[in-house]
Amino acid sequence: MAPTVVERLRAAGCVFAEDEARLIATAPGSAAEREDLVRRRVAGEPLEHLLGWVEFRSRRVAIEPGVFVPRRRTEFLVEQAVRVAGDAHLVVELCCGCAAVASALAAELGGAEVHACDVDPVAVGCARRNVPHVHEGDLFDALPPGLRGRIDVVVANAPYVPSAEIVLMPPEAREHEPRIALDGGSDGLDVQRRIVSDAPRWLAPGGHLLIETSERQAGALAAEFAANGFATETAYGADTGATVALGRLR
């Protein structure tokens, strides 16, 4: 007897094989097309790339092959941004990928104007399917000059995996997501340092900067915040292991 889809996915190391089989079974297309999805998933392609969407904060966000897949732990970054945002009028997501965070904040902050940016043109094209104000370029340089000094909240899930540890990541990440979205340099903080040092010129007085990081890196990142004029805080998501460094511009 031929193995079932669940058995094939489980043999390939898919932890949530039953859930994945159900999602593939309900994907649009013919039986042959769904079988192709199974084959590609067994070969290691991310399920989200195959389906064309990722669930984030209970909403479906469009995603495409070659774009970083937002992790469930990054929902904690959204929670923390909502907590500190107050009546924020202008919000920016840096290193946005598919702009899942920007999309969630646009929905949860009501009338806030939300912008997103990324240096990767593939990610920018995908993000434009999810939010209207998306800019291509390197961090703050991507933003319209008119936003300088006016932003209430900046959020970033910037790359923070140390270069030498990329090889330790699951194959579906290191082989199917762009390295630029993963590699944070020798200690994982290269991009985050640049964000922290440039943010004061773009934030409004009292504005907030929030960056996802790891528990191991949180202390060093908090020191960078303090050195650049921020009152600092570190928040931990007990259920997901998420770590977010927060700074309020003094």
GROMACS .gro file of C-alpha atoms in nm:
model
  250
    1MET     CA    1   0.000   0.000   0.000
    2ALA     CA    2   0.135   0.344  -0.095
    3PRO     CA    3   0.213   0.575   0.198
    4THR     CA    4  -0.041   0.845   0.275
    5VAL     CA    5   0.036   1.214   0.241
    6VAL     CA    6   0.067   1.241   0.619
    7GLU     CA    7   0.311   0.950   0.627
    8ARG     CA    8   0.520   1.104   0.347
    9LEU     CA    9   0.532   1.440   0.521
   10ARG     CA   10   0.614   1.284   0.856
   11ALA     CA   11   0.896   1.081   0.699
   12ALA     CA   12   1.034   1.405   0.556
   13GLY     CA   13   1.055   1.552   0.907
   14CYS     CA   14   0.746   1.774   0.899
   15VAL     CA   15   0.651   1.815   1.265
   16PHE     CA   16   0.292   1.916   1.192
   17ALA     CA   17   0.237   1.663   0.915
   18GLU     CA   18  -0.138   1.626   0.974
   19ASP     CA   19  -0.201   2.000   0.960
   20GLU     CA   20   0.017   2.041   0.653
   21ALA     CA   21  -0.158   1.756   0.473
   22ARG     CA   22  -0.494   1.919   0.546
   23LEU     CA   23  -0.382   2.255   0.409
   24ILE     CA   24  -0.239   2.099   0.093
   25ALA     CA   25  -0.556   1.896   0.043
   26THR     CA   26  -0.765   2.214   0.044
   27ALA     CA   27  -0.530   2.411  -0.182
   28PRO     CA   28  -0.683   2.520  -0.515
   29GLY     CA   29  -0.597   2.328  -0.827
   30SER     CA   30  -0.619   1.977  -0.960
   31ALA     CA   31  -0.525   1.656  -0.784
   32ALA     CA   32  -0.205   1.648  -0.989
   33GLU     CA   33  -0.117   2.001  -0.880
   34ARG     CA   34  -0.174   1.912  -0.515
   35GLU     CA   35   0.043   1.605  -0.556
   36ASP     CA   36   0.315   1.835  -0.691
   37LEU     CA   37   0.282   2.046  -0.375
   38VAL     CA   38   0.332   1.734  -0.163
   39ARG     CA   39   0.637   1.634  -0.363
   40ARG     CA   40   0.791   1.979  -0.329
   41ARG     CA   41   0.715   1.993   0.043
   42VAL     CA   42   0.877   1.653   0.096
   43ALA     CA   43   1.179   1.790  -0.092
   44GLY     CA   44   1.204   2.071   0.164
   45GLU     CA   45   1.031   2.377   0.022
   46PRO     CA   46   0.855   2.586   0.289
   47LEU     CA   47   0.484   2.512   0.307
   48GLU     CA   48   0.406   2.884   0.305
   49HIS     CA   49   0.586   2.934  -0.026
   50LEU     CA   50   0.384   2.648  -0.175
   51LEU     CA   51   0.048   2.774  -0.050
   52GLY     CA   52   0.119   3.139  -0.132
   53TRP     CA   53   0.019   3.265   0.212
   54VAL     CA   54   0.126   3.260   0.575
   55GLU     CA   55  -0.102   3.291   0.877
   56PHE     CA   56   0.009   3.580   1.099
   57ARG     CA   57  -0.196   3.729   1.382
   58SER     CA   58  -0.494   3.524   1.259
   59ARG     CA   59  -0.477   3.682   0.914
   60ARG     CA   60  -0.354   3.542   0.584
   61VAL     CA   61  -0.063   3.737   0.440
   62ALA     CA   62   0.054   3.682   0.082
   63ILE     CA   63   0.402   3.538   0.043
   64GLU     CA   64   0.613   3.418  -0.249
   65PRO     CA   65   0.913   3.189  -0.306
   66GLY     CA   66   1.240   3.358  -0.220
   67VAL     CA   67   1.086   3.573   0.055
   68PHE     CA   68   1.154   3.530   0.427
   69VAL     CA   69   0.870   3.347   0.603
   70PRO     CA   70   0.759   3.535   0.917
   71ARG     CA   71   0.778   3.317   1.228
   72ARG     CA   72   0.498   3.283   1.477
   73ARG     CA   73   0.722   3.430   1.751
   74THR     CA   74   0.732   3.760   1.560
   75GLU     CA   75   0.367   3.811   1.653
   76PHE     CA   76   0.510   3.914   1.991
   77LEU     CA   77   0.682   4.207   1.818
   78VAL     CA   78   0.339   4.323   1.701
   79GLU     CA   79   0.196   4.283   2.051
   80GLN     CA   80   0.469   4.500   2.198
   81ALA     CA   81   0.431   4.765   1.928
   82VAL     CA   82   0.057   4.786   1.992
   83ARG     CA   83   0.126   4.813   2.365
   84VAL     CA   84   0.351   5.119   2.334
   85ALA     CA   85   0.199   5.283   2.025
   86GLY     CA   86  -0.077   5.480   2.196
   87ASP     CA   87  -0.232   5.710   1.937
   88ALA     CA   88   0.057   5.671   1.693
   89HIS     CA   89  -0.002   5.837   1.358
   90LEU     CA   90   0.302   5.713   1.165
   91VAL     CA   91   0.453   5.363   1.189
   92VAL     CA   92   0.738   5.207   0.990
   93GLU     CA   93   0.852   4.846   0.950
   94LEU     CA   94   1.214   4.803   0.842
   95CYS     CA   95   1.345   4.478   0.685
   96CYS     CA   96   0.982   4.402   0.612
   97GLY     CA   97   1.002   4.090   0.396
   98CYS     CA   98   0.639   4.023   0.303
   99ALA     CA   99   0.533   4.302   0.543
  100ALA     CA  100   0.342   4.074   0.779
  101VAL     CA  101   0.420   4.299   1.075
  102ALA     CA  102   0.322   4.616   0.888
  103SER     CA  103   0.001   4.452   0.772
  104ALA     CA  104  -0.091   4.347   1.126
  105LEU     CA  105  -0.013   4.691   1.267
  106ALA     CA  106  -0.219   4.861   0.998
  107ALA     CA  107  -0.514   4.646   1.102
  108GLU     CA  108  -0.463   4.674   1.478
  109LEU     CA  109  -0.369   5.041   1.511
  110GLY     CA  110  -0.672   5.176   1.331
  111GLY     CA  111  -0.593   5.508   1.168
  112ALA     CA  112  -0.213   5.491   1.175
  113GLU     CA  113  -0.030   5.545   0.846
  114VAL     CA  114   0.198   5.244   0.806
  115HIS     CA  115   0.504   5.224   0.579
  116ALA     CA  116   0.732   4.927   0.511
  117CYS     CA  117   1.068   4.890   0.339
  118ASP     CA  118   1.319   4.626   0.238
  119VAL     CA  119   1.642   4.617   0.040
  120ASP     CA  120   1.537   4.303  -0.150
  121PRO     CA  121   1.329   4.379  -0.462
  122VAL     CA  122   1.161   4.037  -0.447
  123ALA     CA  123   1.044   4.106  -0.093
  124VAL     CA  124   0.930   4.456  -0.189
  125GLY     CA  125   0.718   4.320  -0.470
  126CYS     CA  126   0.558   4.070  -0.234
  127ALA     CA  127   0.505   4.328   0.041
  128ARG     CA  128   0.315   4.551  -0.200
  129ARG     CA  129   0.049   4.281  -0.217
  130ASN     CA  130  -0.009   4.326   0.157
  131VAL     CA  131   0.031   4.697   0.238
  132PRO     CA  132   0.015   5.010   0.018
  133HIS     CA  133   0.319   5.210   0.131
  134VAL     CA  134   0.626   4.996   0.054
  135HIS     CA  135   0.969   5.134  -0.034
  136GLU     CA  136   1.278   4.966  -0.175
  137GLY     CA  137   1.616   5.050  -0.027
  138ASP     CA  138   1.860   5.010   0.259
  139LEU     CA  139   1.690   5.063   0.597
  140PHE     CA  140   1.594   5.428   0.659
  141ASP     CA  141   1.744   5.536   0.326
  142ALA     CA  142   1.445   5.375   0.158
  143LEU     CA  143   1.196   5.609   0.324
  144PRO     CA  144   1.063   5.936   0.180
  145PRO     CA  145   1.263   6.226   0.331
  146GLY     CA  146   0.939   6.384   0.450
  147LEU     CA  147   0.906   6.114   0.718
  148ARG     CA  148   1.227   6.218   0.892
  149GLY     CA  149   1.164   6.326   1.251
  150ARG     CA  150   0.794   6.234   1.235
  151ILE     CA  151   0.777   5.858   1.292
  152ASP     CA  152   0.606   5.747   1.613
  153VAL     CA  153   0.698   5.377   1.603
  154VAL     CA  154   0.968   5.186   1.415
  155VAL     CA  155   0.963   4.806   1.423
  156ALA     CA  156   1.214   4.564   1.275
  157ASN     CA  157   1.267   4.193   1.258
  158ALA     CA  158   1.615   4.255   1.119
  159PRO     CA  159   1.847   3.959   1.052
  160TYR     CA  160   2.015   3.852   1.376
  161VAL     CA  161   2.160   3.506   1.314
  162PRO     CA  162   2.542   3.516   1.346
  163SER     CA  163   2.704   3.436   1.010
  164ALA     CA  164   2.873   3.121   1.135
  165GLU     CA  165   2.542   2.983   1.260
  166ILE     CA  166   2.351   3.004   0.931
  167VAL     CA  167   2.465   2.650   0.855
  168LEU     CA  168   2.284   2.530   1.168
  169MET     CA  169   1.945   2.659   1.053
  170PRO     CA  170   1.682   2.420   0.911
  171PRO     CA  171   1.731   2.350   0.538
  172GLU     CA  172   1.398   2.510   0.446
  173ALA     CA  173   1.532   2.840   0.583
  174ARG     CA  174   1.891   2.838   0.466
  175GLU     CA  175   1.810   2.695   0.122
  176HIS     CA  176   1.485   2.876   0.041
  177GLU     CA  177   1.502   3.212   0.218
  178PRO     CA  178   1.741   3.491   0.113
  179ARG     CA  179   2.062   3.498   0.317
  180ILE     CA  180   2.032   3.875   0.347
  181ALA     CA  181   1.718   3.818   0.557
  182LEU     CA  182   1.901   3.583   0.795
  183ASP     CA  183   2.266   3.688   0.827
  184GLY     CA  184   2.332   3.941   1.104
  185GLY     CA  185   2.710   3.944   1.077
  186SER     CA  186   2.972   3.804   1.310
  187ASP     CA  187   2.771   3.850   1.630
  188GLY     CA  188   2.428   3.886   1.470
  189LEU     CA  189   2.395   4.257   1.554
  190ASP     CA  190   2.538   4.431   1.246
  191VAL     CA  191   2.205   4.541   1.098
  192GLN     CA  192   2.047   4.607   1.437
  193ARG     CA  193   2.330   4.845   1.534
  194ARG     CA  194   2.275   5.045   1.216
  195ILE     CA  195   1.903   5.071   1.287
  196VAL     CA  196   1.957   5.189   1.644
  197SER     CA  197   2.216   5.450   1.545
  198ASP     CA  198   2.004   5.596   1.264
  199ALA     CA  199   1.663   5.581   1.433
  200PRO     CA  200   1.693   5.901   1.643
  201ARG     CA  201   1.704   6.112   1.326
  202TRP     CA  202   1.378   5.961   1.202
  203LEU     CA  203   1.173   5.922   1.517
  204ALA     CA  204   0.948   6.193   1.656
  205PRO     CA  205   1.029   6.311   2.010
  206GLY     CA  206   0.933   6.030   2.246
  207GLY     CA  207   0.907   5.784   1.958
  208HIS     CA  208   0.958   5.411   2.003
  209LEU     CA  209   1.196   5.165   1.839
  210LEU     CA  210   1.130   4.790   1.871
  211ILE     CA  211   1.362   4.519   1.738
  212GLU     CA  212   1.320   4.143   1.757
  213THR     CA  213   1.637   3.975   1.880
  214SER     CA  214   1.745   3.671   2.082
  215GLU     CA  215   1.770   3.637   2.457
  216ARG     CA  216   2.145   3.586   2.418
  217GLN     CA  217   2.186   3.915   2.228
  218ALA     CA  218   1.939   4.124   2.428
  219GLY     CA  219   2.192   4.271   2.671
  220ALA     CA  220   2.427   4.392   2.398
  221LEU     CA  221   2.140   4.540   2.201
  222ALA     CA  222   2.002   4.719   2.507
  223ALA     CA  223   2.345   4.878   2.553
  224GLU     CA  224   2.330   5.005   2.193
  225PHE     CA  225   1.988   5.157   2.263
  226ALA     CA  226   2.113   5.334   2.574
  227ALA     CA  227   2.423   5.467   2.396
  228ASN     CA  228   2.200   5.627   2.132
  229GLY     CA  229   1.970   5.814   2.368
  230PHE     CA  230   1.693   5.562   2.433
  231ALA     CA  231   1.529   5.460   2.757
  232THR     CA  232   1.541   5.084   2.723
  233GLU     CA  233   1.329   4.781   2.804
  234THR     CA  234   1.346   4.414   2.706
  235ALA     CA  235   1.030   4.205   2.673
  236TYR     CA  236   1.010   3.827   2.663
  237GLY     CA  237   0.732   3.612   2.522
  238ALA     CA  238   0.700   3.319   2.759
  239ASP     CA  239   0.500   3.102   2.519
  240THR     CA  240   0.712   3.151   2.207
  241GLY     CA  241   1.061   3.231   2.334
  242ALA     CA  242   1.044   3.565   2.155
  243THR     CA  243   1.266   3.852   2.268
  244VAL     CA  244   1.203   4.216   2.178
  245ALA     CA  245   1.428   4.510   2.263
  246LEU     CA  246   1.236   4.834   2.307
  247GLY     CA  247   1.360   5.189   2.325
  248ARG     CA  248   1.183   5.518   2.383
  249LEU     CA  249   1.367   5.821   2.249
  250ARG     CA  250   1.443   6.059   2.532
   0.00000   0.00000   0.00000
